[in-house]
Coordinates of C-alpha atoms and ligand atoms in Angstrom, one line a residue:
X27 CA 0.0 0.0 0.0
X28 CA 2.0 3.1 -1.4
X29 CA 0.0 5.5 1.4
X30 CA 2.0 4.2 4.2
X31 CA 5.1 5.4 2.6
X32 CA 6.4 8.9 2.3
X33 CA 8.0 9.7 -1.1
X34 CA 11.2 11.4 -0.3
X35 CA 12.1 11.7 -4.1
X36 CA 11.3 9.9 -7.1
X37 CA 13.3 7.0 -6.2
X38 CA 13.4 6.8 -2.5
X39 CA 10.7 6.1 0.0
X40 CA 10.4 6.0 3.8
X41 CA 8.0 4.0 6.3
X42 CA 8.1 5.7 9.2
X43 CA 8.9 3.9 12.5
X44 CA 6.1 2.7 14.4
X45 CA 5.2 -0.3 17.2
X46 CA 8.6 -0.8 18.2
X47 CA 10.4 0.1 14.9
X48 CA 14.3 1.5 16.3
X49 CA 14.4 3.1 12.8
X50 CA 12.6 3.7 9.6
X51 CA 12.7 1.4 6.4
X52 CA 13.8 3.0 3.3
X53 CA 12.8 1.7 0.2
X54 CA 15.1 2.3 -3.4
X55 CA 12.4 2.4 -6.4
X56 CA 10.6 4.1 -8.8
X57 CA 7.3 4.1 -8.7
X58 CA 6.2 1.6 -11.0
X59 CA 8.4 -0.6 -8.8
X60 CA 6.8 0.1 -5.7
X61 CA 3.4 -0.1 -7.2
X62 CA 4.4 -4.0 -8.4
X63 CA 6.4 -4.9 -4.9
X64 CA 5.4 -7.6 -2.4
X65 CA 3.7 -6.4 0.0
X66 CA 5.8 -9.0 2.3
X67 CA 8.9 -6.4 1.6
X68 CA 6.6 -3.7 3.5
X69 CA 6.4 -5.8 6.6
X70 CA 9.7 -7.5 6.5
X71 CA 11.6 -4.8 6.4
X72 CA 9.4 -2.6 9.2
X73 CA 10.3 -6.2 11.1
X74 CA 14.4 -5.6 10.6
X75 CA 13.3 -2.5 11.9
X76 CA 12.7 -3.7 15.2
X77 CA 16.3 -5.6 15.1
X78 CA 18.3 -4.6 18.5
X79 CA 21.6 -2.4 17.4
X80 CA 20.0 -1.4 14.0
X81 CA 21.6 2.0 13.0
X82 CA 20.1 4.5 10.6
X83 CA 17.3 2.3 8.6
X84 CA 16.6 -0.6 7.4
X85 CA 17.0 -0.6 3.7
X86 CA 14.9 -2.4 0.5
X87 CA 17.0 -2.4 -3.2
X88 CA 14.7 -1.9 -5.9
X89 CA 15.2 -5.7 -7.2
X90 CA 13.8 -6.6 -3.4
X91 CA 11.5 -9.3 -2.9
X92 CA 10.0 -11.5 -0.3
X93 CA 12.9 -13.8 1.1
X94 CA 13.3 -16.1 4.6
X95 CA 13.4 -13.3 7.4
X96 CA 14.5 -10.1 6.0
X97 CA 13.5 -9.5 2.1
X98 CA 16.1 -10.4 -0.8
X99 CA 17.4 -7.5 -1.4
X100 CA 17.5 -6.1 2.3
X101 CA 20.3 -4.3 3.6
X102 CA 20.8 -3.5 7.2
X103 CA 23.7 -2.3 9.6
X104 CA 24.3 -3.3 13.6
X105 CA 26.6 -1.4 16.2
X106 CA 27.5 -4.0 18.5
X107 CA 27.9 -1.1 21.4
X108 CA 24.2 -0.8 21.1
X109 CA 23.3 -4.3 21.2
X110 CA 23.6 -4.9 18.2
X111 CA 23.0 -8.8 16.6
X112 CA 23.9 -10.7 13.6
X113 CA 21.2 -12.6 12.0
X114 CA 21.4 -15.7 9.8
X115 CA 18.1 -15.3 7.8
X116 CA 19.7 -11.2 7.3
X117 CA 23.0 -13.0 5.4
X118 CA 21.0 -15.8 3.6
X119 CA 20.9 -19.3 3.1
X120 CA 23.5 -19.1 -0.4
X121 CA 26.7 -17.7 1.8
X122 CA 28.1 -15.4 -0.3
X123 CA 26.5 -16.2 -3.2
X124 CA 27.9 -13.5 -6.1
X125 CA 29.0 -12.5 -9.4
X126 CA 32.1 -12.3 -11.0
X127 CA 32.4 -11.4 -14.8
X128 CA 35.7 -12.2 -16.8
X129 CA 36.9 -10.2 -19.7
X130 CA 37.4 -12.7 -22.8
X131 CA 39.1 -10.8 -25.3
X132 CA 37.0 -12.5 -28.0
X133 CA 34.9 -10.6 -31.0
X134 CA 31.2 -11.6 -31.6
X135 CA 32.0 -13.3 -34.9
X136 CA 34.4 -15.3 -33.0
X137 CA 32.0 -16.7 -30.2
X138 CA 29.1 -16.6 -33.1
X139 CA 30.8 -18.8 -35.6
X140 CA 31.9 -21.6 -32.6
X141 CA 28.4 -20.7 -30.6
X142 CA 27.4 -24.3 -30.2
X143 CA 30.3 -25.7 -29.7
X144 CA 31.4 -23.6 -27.0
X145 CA 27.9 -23.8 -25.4
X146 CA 28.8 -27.6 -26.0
X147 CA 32.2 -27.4 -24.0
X148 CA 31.2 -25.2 -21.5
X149 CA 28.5 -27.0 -20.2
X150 CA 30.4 -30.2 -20.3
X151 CA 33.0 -29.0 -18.4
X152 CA 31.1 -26.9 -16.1
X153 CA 29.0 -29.5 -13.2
X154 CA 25.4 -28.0 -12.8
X155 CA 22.4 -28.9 -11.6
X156 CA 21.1 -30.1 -8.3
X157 CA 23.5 -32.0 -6.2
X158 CA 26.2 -31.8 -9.0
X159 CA 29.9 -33.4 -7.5
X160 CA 32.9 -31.6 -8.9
X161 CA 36.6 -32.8 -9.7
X162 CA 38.3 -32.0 -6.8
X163 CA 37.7 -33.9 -3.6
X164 CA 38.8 -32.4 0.0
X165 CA 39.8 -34.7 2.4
X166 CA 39.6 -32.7 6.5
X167 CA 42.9 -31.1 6.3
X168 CA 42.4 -29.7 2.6
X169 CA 38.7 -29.2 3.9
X170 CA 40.0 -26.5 6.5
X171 CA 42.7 -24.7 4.3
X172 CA 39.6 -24.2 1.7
X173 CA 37.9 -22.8 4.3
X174 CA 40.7 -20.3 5.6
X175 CA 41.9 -19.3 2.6
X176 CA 39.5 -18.9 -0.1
X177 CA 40.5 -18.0 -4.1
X178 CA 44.1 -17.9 -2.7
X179 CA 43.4 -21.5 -1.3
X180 CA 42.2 -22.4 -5.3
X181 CA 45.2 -20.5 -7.0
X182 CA 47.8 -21.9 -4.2
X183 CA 46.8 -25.5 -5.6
X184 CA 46.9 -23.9 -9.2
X185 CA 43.3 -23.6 -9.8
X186 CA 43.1 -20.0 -10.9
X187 CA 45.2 -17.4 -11.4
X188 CA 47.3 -14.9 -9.1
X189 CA 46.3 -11.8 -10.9
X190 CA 42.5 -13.0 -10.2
X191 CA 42.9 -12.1 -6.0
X192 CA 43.1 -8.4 -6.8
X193 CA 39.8 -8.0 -8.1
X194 CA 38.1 -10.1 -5.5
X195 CA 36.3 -8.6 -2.7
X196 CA 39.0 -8.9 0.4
X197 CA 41.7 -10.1 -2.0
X198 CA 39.9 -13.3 -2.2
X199 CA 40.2 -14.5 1.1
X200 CA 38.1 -13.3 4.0
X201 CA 40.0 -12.8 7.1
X202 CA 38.3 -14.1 10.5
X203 CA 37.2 -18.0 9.4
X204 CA 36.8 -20.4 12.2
X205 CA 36.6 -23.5 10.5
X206 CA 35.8 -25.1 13.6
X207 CA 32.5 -23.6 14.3
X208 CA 31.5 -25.7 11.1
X209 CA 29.3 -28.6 11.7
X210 CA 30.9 -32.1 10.6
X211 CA 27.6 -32.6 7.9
X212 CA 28.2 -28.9 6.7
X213 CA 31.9 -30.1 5.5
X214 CA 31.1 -33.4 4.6
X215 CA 27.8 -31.7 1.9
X216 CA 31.0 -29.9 0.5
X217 CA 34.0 -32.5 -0.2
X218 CA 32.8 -33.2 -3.3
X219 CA 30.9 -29.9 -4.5
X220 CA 33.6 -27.4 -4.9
X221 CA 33.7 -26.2 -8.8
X222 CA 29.9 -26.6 -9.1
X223 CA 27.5 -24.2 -10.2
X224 CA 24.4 -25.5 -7.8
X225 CA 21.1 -25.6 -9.0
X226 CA 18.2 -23.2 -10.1
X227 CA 19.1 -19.2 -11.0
X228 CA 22.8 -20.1 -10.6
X229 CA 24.8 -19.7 -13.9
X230 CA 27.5 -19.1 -16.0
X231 CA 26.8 -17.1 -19.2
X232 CA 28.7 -15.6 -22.0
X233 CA 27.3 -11.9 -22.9
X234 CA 27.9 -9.0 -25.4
X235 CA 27.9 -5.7 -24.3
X236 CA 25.6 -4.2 -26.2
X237 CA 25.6 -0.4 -24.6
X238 CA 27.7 2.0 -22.9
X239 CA 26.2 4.8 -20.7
X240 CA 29.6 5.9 -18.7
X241 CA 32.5 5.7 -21.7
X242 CA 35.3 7.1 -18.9
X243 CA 34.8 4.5 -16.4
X244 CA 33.7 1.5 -18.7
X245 CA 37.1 2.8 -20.0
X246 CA 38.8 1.7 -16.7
X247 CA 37.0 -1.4 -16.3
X248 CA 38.0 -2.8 -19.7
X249 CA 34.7 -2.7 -21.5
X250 CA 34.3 -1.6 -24.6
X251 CA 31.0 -1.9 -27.1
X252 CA 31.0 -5.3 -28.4
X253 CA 32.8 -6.9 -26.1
X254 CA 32.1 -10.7 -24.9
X255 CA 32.3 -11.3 -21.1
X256 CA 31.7 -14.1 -19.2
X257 CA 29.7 -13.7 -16.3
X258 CA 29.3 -16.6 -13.3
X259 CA 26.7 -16.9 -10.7
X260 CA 26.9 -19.0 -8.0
X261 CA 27.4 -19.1 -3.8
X262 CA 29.1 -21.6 -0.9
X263 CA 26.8 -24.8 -2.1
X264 CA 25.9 -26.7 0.5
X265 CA 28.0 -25.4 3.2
X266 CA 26.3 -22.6 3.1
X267 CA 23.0 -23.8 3.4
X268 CA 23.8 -26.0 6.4
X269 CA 25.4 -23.5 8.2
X270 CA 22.6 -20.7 7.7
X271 CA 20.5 -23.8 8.9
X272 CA 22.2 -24.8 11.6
X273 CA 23.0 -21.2 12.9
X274 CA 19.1 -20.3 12.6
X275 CA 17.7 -23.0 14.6
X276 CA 20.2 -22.1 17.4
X277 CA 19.6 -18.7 17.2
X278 CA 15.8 -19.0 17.9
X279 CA 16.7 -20.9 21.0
X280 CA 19.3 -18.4 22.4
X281 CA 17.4 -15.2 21.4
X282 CA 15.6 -16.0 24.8
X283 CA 18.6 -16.1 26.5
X284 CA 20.0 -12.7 25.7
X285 CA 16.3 -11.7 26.1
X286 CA 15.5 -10.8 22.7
X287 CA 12.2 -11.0 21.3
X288 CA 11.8 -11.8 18.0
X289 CA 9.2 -9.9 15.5
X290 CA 9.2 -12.9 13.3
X291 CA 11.2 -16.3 14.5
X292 CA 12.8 -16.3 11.3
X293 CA 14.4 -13.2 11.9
X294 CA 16.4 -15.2 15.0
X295 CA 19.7 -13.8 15.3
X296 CA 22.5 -12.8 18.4
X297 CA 23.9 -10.6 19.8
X298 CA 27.4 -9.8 18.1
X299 CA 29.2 -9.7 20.7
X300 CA 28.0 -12.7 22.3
X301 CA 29.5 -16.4 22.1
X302 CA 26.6 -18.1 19.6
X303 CA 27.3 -14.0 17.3
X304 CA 31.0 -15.1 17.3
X305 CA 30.8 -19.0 16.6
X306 CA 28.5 -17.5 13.4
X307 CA 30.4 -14.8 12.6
X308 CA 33.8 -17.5 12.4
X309 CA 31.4 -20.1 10.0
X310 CA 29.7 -18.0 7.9
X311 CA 33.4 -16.4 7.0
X312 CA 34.5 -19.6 6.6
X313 CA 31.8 -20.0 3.8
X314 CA 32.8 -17.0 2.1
X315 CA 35.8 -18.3 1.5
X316 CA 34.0 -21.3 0.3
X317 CA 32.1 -19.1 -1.8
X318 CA 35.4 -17.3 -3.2
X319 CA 37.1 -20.6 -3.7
X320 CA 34.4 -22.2 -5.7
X321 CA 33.8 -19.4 -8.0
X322 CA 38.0 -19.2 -8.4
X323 CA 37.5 -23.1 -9.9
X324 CA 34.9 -22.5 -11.8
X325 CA 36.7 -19.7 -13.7
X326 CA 40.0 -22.3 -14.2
X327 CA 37.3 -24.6 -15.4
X328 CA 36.4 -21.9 -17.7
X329 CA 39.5 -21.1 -18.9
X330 CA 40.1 -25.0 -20.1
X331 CA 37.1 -25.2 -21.5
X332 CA 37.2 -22.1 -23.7
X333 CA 40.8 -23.0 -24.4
X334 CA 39.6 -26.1 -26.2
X335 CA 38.2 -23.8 -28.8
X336 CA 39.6 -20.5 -28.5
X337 CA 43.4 -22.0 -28.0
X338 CA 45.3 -18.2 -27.2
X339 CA 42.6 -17.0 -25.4
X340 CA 43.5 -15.9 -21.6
X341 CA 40.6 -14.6 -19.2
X342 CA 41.1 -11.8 -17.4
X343 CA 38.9 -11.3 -13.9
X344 CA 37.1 -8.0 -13.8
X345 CA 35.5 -8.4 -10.6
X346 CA 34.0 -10.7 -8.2
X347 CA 31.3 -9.6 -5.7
X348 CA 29.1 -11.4 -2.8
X349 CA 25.4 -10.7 -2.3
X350 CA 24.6 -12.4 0.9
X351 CA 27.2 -11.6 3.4
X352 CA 27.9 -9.4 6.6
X353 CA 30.8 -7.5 6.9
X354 CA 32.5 -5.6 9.6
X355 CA 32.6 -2.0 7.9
X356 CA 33.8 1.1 8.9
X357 CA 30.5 3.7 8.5
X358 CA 30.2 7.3 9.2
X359 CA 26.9 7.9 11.5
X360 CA 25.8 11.2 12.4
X361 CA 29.1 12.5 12.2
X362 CA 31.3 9.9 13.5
X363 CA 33.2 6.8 12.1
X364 CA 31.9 3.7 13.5
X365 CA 32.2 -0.2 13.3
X366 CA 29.3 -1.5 11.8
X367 CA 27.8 -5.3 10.9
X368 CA 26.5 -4.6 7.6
X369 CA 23.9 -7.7 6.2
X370 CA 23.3 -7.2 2.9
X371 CA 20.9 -10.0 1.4
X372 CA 20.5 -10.2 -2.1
X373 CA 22.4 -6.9 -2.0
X374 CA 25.2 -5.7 -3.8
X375 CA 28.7 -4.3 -2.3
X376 CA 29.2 -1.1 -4.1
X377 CA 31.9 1.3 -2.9
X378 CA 32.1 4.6 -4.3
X379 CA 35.5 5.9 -5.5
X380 CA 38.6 6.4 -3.5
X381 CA 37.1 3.5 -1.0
X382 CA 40.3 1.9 0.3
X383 CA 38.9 -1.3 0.4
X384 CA 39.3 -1.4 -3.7
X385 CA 42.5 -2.0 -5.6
X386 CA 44.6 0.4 -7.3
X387 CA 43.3 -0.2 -10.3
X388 CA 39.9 0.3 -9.8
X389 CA 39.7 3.1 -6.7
X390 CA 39.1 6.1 -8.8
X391 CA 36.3 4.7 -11.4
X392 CA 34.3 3.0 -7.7
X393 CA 33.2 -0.6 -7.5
X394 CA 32.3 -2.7 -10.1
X395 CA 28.6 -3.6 -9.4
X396 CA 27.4 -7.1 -11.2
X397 CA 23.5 -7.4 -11.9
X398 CA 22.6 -10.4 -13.7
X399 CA 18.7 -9.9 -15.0
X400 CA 17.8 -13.3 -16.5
X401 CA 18.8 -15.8 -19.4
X402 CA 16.5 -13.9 -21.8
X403 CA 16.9 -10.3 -21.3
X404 CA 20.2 -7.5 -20.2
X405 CA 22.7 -7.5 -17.7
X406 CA 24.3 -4.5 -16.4
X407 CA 27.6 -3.4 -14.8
X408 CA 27.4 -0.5 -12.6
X409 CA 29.9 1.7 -10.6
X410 CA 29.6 2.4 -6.7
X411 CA 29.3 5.9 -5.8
X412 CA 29.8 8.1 -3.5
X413 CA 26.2 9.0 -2.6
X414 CA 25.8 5.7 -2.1
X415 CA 28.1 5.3 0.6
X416 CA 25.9 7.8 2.5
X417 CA 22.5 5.9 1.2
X418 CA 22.9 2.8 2.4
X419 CA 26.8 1.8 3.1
X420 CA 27.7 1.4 -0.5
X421 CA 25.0 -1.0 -1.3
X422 CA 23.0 -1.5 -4.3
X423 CA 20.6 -4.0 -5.7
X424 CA 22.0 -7.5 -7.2
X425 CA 19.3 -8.6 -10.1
X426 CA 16.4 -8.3 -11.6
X427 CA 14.0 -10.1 -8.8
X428 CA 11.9 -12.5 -8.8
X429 CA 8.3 -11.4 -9.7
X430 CA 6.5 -14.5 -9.2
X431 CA 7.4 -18.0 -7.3
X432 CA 9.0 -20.4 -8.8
X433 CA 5.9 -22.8 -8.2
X434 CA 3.8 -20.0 -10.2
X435 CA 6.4 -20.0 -12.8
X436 CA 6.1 -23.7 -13.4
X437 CA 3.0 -23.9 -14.1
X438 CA 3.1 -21.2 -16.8
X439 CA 5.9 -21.9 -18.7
X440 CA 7.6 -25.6 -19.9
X441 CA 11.1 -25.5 -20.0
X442 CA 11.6 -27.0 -23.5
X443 CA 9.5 -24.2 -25.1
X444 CA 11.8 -21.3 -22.9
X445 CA 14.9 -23.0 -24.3
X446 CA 13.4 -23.3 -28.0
X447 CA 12.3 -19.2 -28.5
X448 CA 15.3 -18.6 -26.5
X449 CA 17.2 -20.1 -29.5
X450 CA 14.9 -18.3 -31.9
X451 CA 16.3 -15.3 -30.0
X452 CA 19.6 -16.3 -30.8
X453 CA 20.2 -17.1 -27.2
X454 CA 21.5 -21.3 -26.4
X455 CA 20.7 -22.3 -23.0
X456 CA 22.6 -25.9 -21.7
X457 CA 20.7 -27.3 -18.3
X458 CA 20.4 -30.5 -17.1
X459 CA 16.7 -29.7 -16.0
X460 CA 13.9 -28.4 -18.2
X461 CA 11.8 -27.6 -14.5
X462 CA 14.7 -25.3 -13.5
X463 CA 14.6 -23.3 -16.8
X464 CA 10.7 -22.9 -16.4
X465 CA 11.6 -21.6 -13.0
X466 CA 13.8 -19.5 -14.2
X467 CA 11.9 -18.1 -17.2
X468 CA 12.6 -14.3 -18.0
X469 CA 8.7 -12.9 -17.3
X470 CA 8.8 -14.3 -13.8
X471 CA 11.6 -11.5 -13.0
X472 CA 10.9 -7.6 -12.7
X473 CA 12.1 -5.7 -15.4
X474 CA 15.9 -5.5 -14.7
X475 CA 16.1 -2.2 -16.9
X476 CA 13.9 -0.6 -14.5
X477 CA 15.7 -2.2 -11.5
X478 CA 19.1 -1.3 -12.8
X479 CA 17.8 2.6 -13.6
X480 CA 16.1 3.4 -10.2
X481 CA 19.8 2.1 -8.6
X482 CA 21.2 4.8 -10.9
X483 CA 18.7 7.7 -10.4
X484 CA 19.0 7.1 -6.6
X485 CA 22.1 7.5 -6.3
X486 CA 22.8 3.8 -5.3
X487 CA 25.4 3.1 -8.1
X488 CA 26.0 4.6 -11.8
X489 CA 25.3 2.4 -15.4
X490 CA 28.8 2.0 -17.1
X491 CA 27.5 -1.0 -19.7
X492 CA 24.3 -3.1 -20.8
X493 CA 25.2 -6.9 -21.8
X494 CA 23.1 -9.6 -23.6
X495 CA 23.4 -13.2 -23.1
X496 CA 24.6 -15.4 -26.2
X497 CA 24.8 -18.5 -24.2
X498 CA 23.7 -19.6 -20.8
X499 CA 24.8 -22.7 -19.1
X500 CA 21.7 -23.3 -15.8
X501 CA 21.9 -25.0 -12.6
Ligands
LIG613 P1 19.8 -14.6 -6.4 O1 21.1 -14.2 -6.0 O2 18.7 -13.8 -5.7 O3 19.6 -16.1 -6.4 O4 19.7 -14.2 -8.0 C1 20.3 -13.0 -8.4 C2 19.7 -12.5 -9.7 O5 20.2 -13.2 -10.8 C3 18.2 -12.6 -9.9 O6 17.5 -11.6 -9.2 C4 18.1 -12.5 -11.4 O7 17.8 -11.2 -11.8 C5 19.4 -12.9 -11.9 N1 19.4 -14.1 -12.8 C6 18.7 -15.3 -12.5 N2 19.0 -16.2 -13.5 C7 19.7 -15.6 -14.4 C8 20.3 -16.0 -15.7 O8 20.2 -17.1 -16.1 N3 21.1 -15.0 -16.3 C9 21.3 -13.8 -15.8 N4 22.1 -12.9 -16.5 N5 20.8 -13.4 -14.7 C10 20.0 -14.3 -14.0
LIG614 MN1 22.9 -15.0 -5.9
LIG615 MN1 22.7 -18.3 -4.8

C-alpha cells in the first residue's frame, strides 16, 4: 500500500517507524516498482526495523522481494555497542552467493561462428544442476585450508590465477574464518561440490555488451561496445545452506537467553558480541571463503574449456562480488566513524570511489557492481558511488528479482518451449533440468532495466554497460 510510505524523491521512500520500529525502512524504487512490490517487503523490512543495534534504517533495493526473514534485497547495519546482533536469515541461506564477470578478449564473430560448440564445452566442463559433484575432492585437512583461505586456497593448488585475487572482494580471502564452528555434515555436503554451479538461477553465461552509458569508467574497467564477457553466478553450495541452517535453529533458541524477542522467528539472530554472534560470525566467514574458492574453480574450469576452442585465449577477472554476506565496515553515522555489521541479502557491495577497500586499479572509477537480469533479457555493470556510501553503506541491488514464485512460474511456462524461442532469440541455454529453466523463465523477474535505472537515479550506483546473453549454461 504506497499511502503508508512517504516519497522522499522519485526514487526513495520511507515508512516511518512505528510499534517498536528503532528506525525507519527505506525503500530504493521508482514508482512503477513500488506499485508492483510484495507487499511482504513492507512488513519484513518494518520487522528488521525492530532488530536490537540497528543504526540508521533498514533498507529495500529496488530488485527486493519477499525472502526467509528479512526481504532479498535487504540491507541493514548493527553497532555492537548498542546491542547490536547478527542474523542468519539477514545474510542468507546461499553464503556469499555472487557474481564475477571475466573479460574474454574475444569478438562476436568469433563466439558466433563456434556458438554451439562452446555452449557444448562449457556445459560439459562446467558440473550444474542439483547435487552436481565436482573434480576435486577435500579430504579434512584440505577441507579446513579451503575454508581459511579462499580464491588464494584455489590458486595456491593452481586452480586459478594470481592476478585473479586483486579483483576479489578482500583479495579473495576473508580474514576471520573459524573452520571449527563448522558442523561435521556442513563439511562433509561440501568434499565433493567445490567447482559446481548448484542448481536453479545459478549460472554461467557468456554476454555481449551491447551499450555504454559511462565511456570514462567502462574505459577503466575494460569494457568496450562489443565486447564478450563471461559472467558466473553462483554461492558456498551446500556449506552454506547447512550453516545458515544450523545457525538459525540455534539462534531461535538463544534469542531468549539474551532476552531478545523476535518480531518474526525467522528473523532469529544474536547478539554480536555474544558467544553463539562469534561461533557465526567465524562459520559463515569460513563459507565465504568457500564461496570465493568455488567461484576461483569454476573460472580455471572456464578457462580450459574455452581454451579447447579459442586455444590463445586468456581470461582476465574483472571483478568478483558477494550478495549475501555481513561484513564488519567502517561507517560514518551522524558524524562519526563507527564499526558497523553490515547484512546485505541479495544486495550488492558497491563502494564509491577512493574507497580503500578497492584495488589500485579500480579506486578512482568506484566498485564494479554485477547485476545479472535473466537468461532472456540484459545484464548490467554499474559503478559504486559516492552518494551511495551515504545511502545505504555502498550497497546496491544484485538482479532483476523474482516477480512470481517459482511454483507460479512452473506452471506457466515448460522448460523445452523457454529454451526453444530462447534459440529463436539467438540465445543457447545448456541445463540438465527443463523444470529449473521454467523456473527461471525471464517474465517471472521484474524488469531489470527498470531495477538497474532506479539504482542509478538514486544515487545507489552509476550504469557503465548493458550486456546480452549469447549462451547460458543453468543449474
Ligand atoms: P539470487 O542471488 O537472488 O539467487 O539471484 C540474483 C539475480 O540473478 C536474480 O535476481 C536474477 O535477476 C538474476 N538471474 C537469474 N537467473 C539468471 C540468468 O540465467 N542469467 C542472468 N544474466 N541473470 C539471472
Ligand atoms: Mn545469488
Ligand atoms: Mn545463490
Amino acid at each position: 500500500d504506497i499511502n503508508k510510505l512517504h516519497r522522499i524523491s522519485d526514487y526513495q521512500w520511507r515508512i516511518d517507524p512505528v510499534n517498536g520500529m528503532h528506525v525507519p525502512g527505506i525503500i530504493f524504487a521508482s514508482k512503477d516498482l513500488i506499485l508492483d512490490m510484495d507487499e511482504k517487503v513492507y512488513e519484513q523490512i518494518t520487522n528488521v526495523a525492530r532488530l536490537p543495534g540497528i543504526v540508521n534504517a533498514s533498507y529495500a533495493m529496488p530488485d527486493a522481494h519477499w525472502g526467509y526473514g528479512f526481504p532479498i534485497g535487504g540491507v541493514a547495519a548493527f553497532d555492537p555497542e548498542q546491542g547490536g546482533v547478527i542474523s542468519a536469515g539477514g545474510v542468507g541461506f546461499d553464503i556469499s552467493c555472487g557474481v564475477r564477470t571475466l573479460h574474454t578478449g574475444l569478438t562476436v564473430q568469433q563466439v558466433m561462428s563456434k556458438q554451439k560448440e562452446l555452449a557444448d564445452v562449457l556445459f560439459k566442463t562446467i558440473p550444474a544442476g542439483l547435487g552436481s559433484t565436482g573434480v576435486f575432492h577435500l579430504n579434512k585437512k584440505e577441507m579446513n585450508a579451503m575454508l581459511n583461505g579462499g580464491a588464494r586456497w584455489a590458486v595456491e593448488r593452481g586452480l586459478g590465477d594470481q592476478a585473479d585475487l586483486e579483483r576479489i572482494e578482500e583479495y579473495g580471502c576473508m580474514q576471520g574464518a573459524d573452520p571449527d564452528q563448522i558442523s561435521n555434515h556442513a563439511k562433509e555436503r561440501q568434499k565433493n561440490e567445490m567447482g559446481t554451479l548448484g542448481s536453479g538461477n545459478h549460472y554461467l553465461e557468456v554476454q555481449k555488451v551491447v551499450e555504454i552509458y559511462d565511456q570514462n569508467i567502462a574505459k577503466r574497467f575494460g569494457i568496450e561496445l562489443n565486447d564478450i564477457k563471461i559472467s558466473i553466478h553462483c554461492g558456498s553450495r551446500g556449506l552454506g545452506h547447512q550453516i545458515g541452517t544450523e545457525f538459525l535453529k540455534s539462534m531461535v533458541v538463544s534469542a531468549k537467553d539474551y532476552g531478545i524477542t523476535l518480531p518474526d522467528r525467522e528473523l532469529a539472530c544474536a547478539p554480536i558480541n555474544s558467544k553463539i554472534g562469534q561461533r557465526y560470525l567465524g562459520a559463515m566467514r569460513g563459507a565465504i571463503n568457500c564461496a570465493l574458492a568455488n567461484r576461483e574453480i569454476i573460472t580455471h574450469l572456464t578457462r580450459q574449456a574455452v581454451k579447447h576452442i579459442f586455444p590463445d585465449i586468456h581470461l582476465d577477472l574483472l571483478y568478483d562480488v558477494s550478495h549475501n554476506t555481513c561484513k564488519l565496515e567502517q561507517h560514518e553515522v551522524n558524524g562519526k566513524r563507527k564499526n558497523l555489521f553490515v547484512h546485505r541479502k541479495g544486495a550488492t557491495r558497491a563502494f564509491g570511489p577512493g574507497h580503500p577497500a578497492l584495488p589500485a586499479t579500480l579506486r578512482e572509477a568506484g566498485q564494479p557492481v554485477l547485476i545479472g537480469g535473466t537468461m532472456g533479457t540484459a545484464s548490467y555493470i554499474l559503478a559504486g558511488t559516492s552518494e551511495s556510501m551515504q545511502l545505504a553503506y555502498g550497497s546496491a541491488c544484485h538482479g532483476a528479482g523474482r516477480c512470481m514464485s517459482r511454483h507460479q512460474a512452473t506452471k506457466l511456462w515448460r522448460g523445452s518451449n523457454i529454451i526453444q524461442q530462447l534459440a529463436d532469440q539467438g540465445v543457447l541455454i545448456r541445463s540438465p533440468s527443463r523444470r529449473g529453466v521454467a523456473e527461471e523463465a525471464p517474465n517471472a523477474y521484474k524488469d531489470v532495466n527498470d531495477v538497474v535505472k532506479s539504482a542509478d537515479q538514486a544515487g545507489l550506483s552509476r550504469m557503465v554497460a548493458k550486456l546480452e546473453p549469447l549462451i547460458c549454461i543453468k543449474g
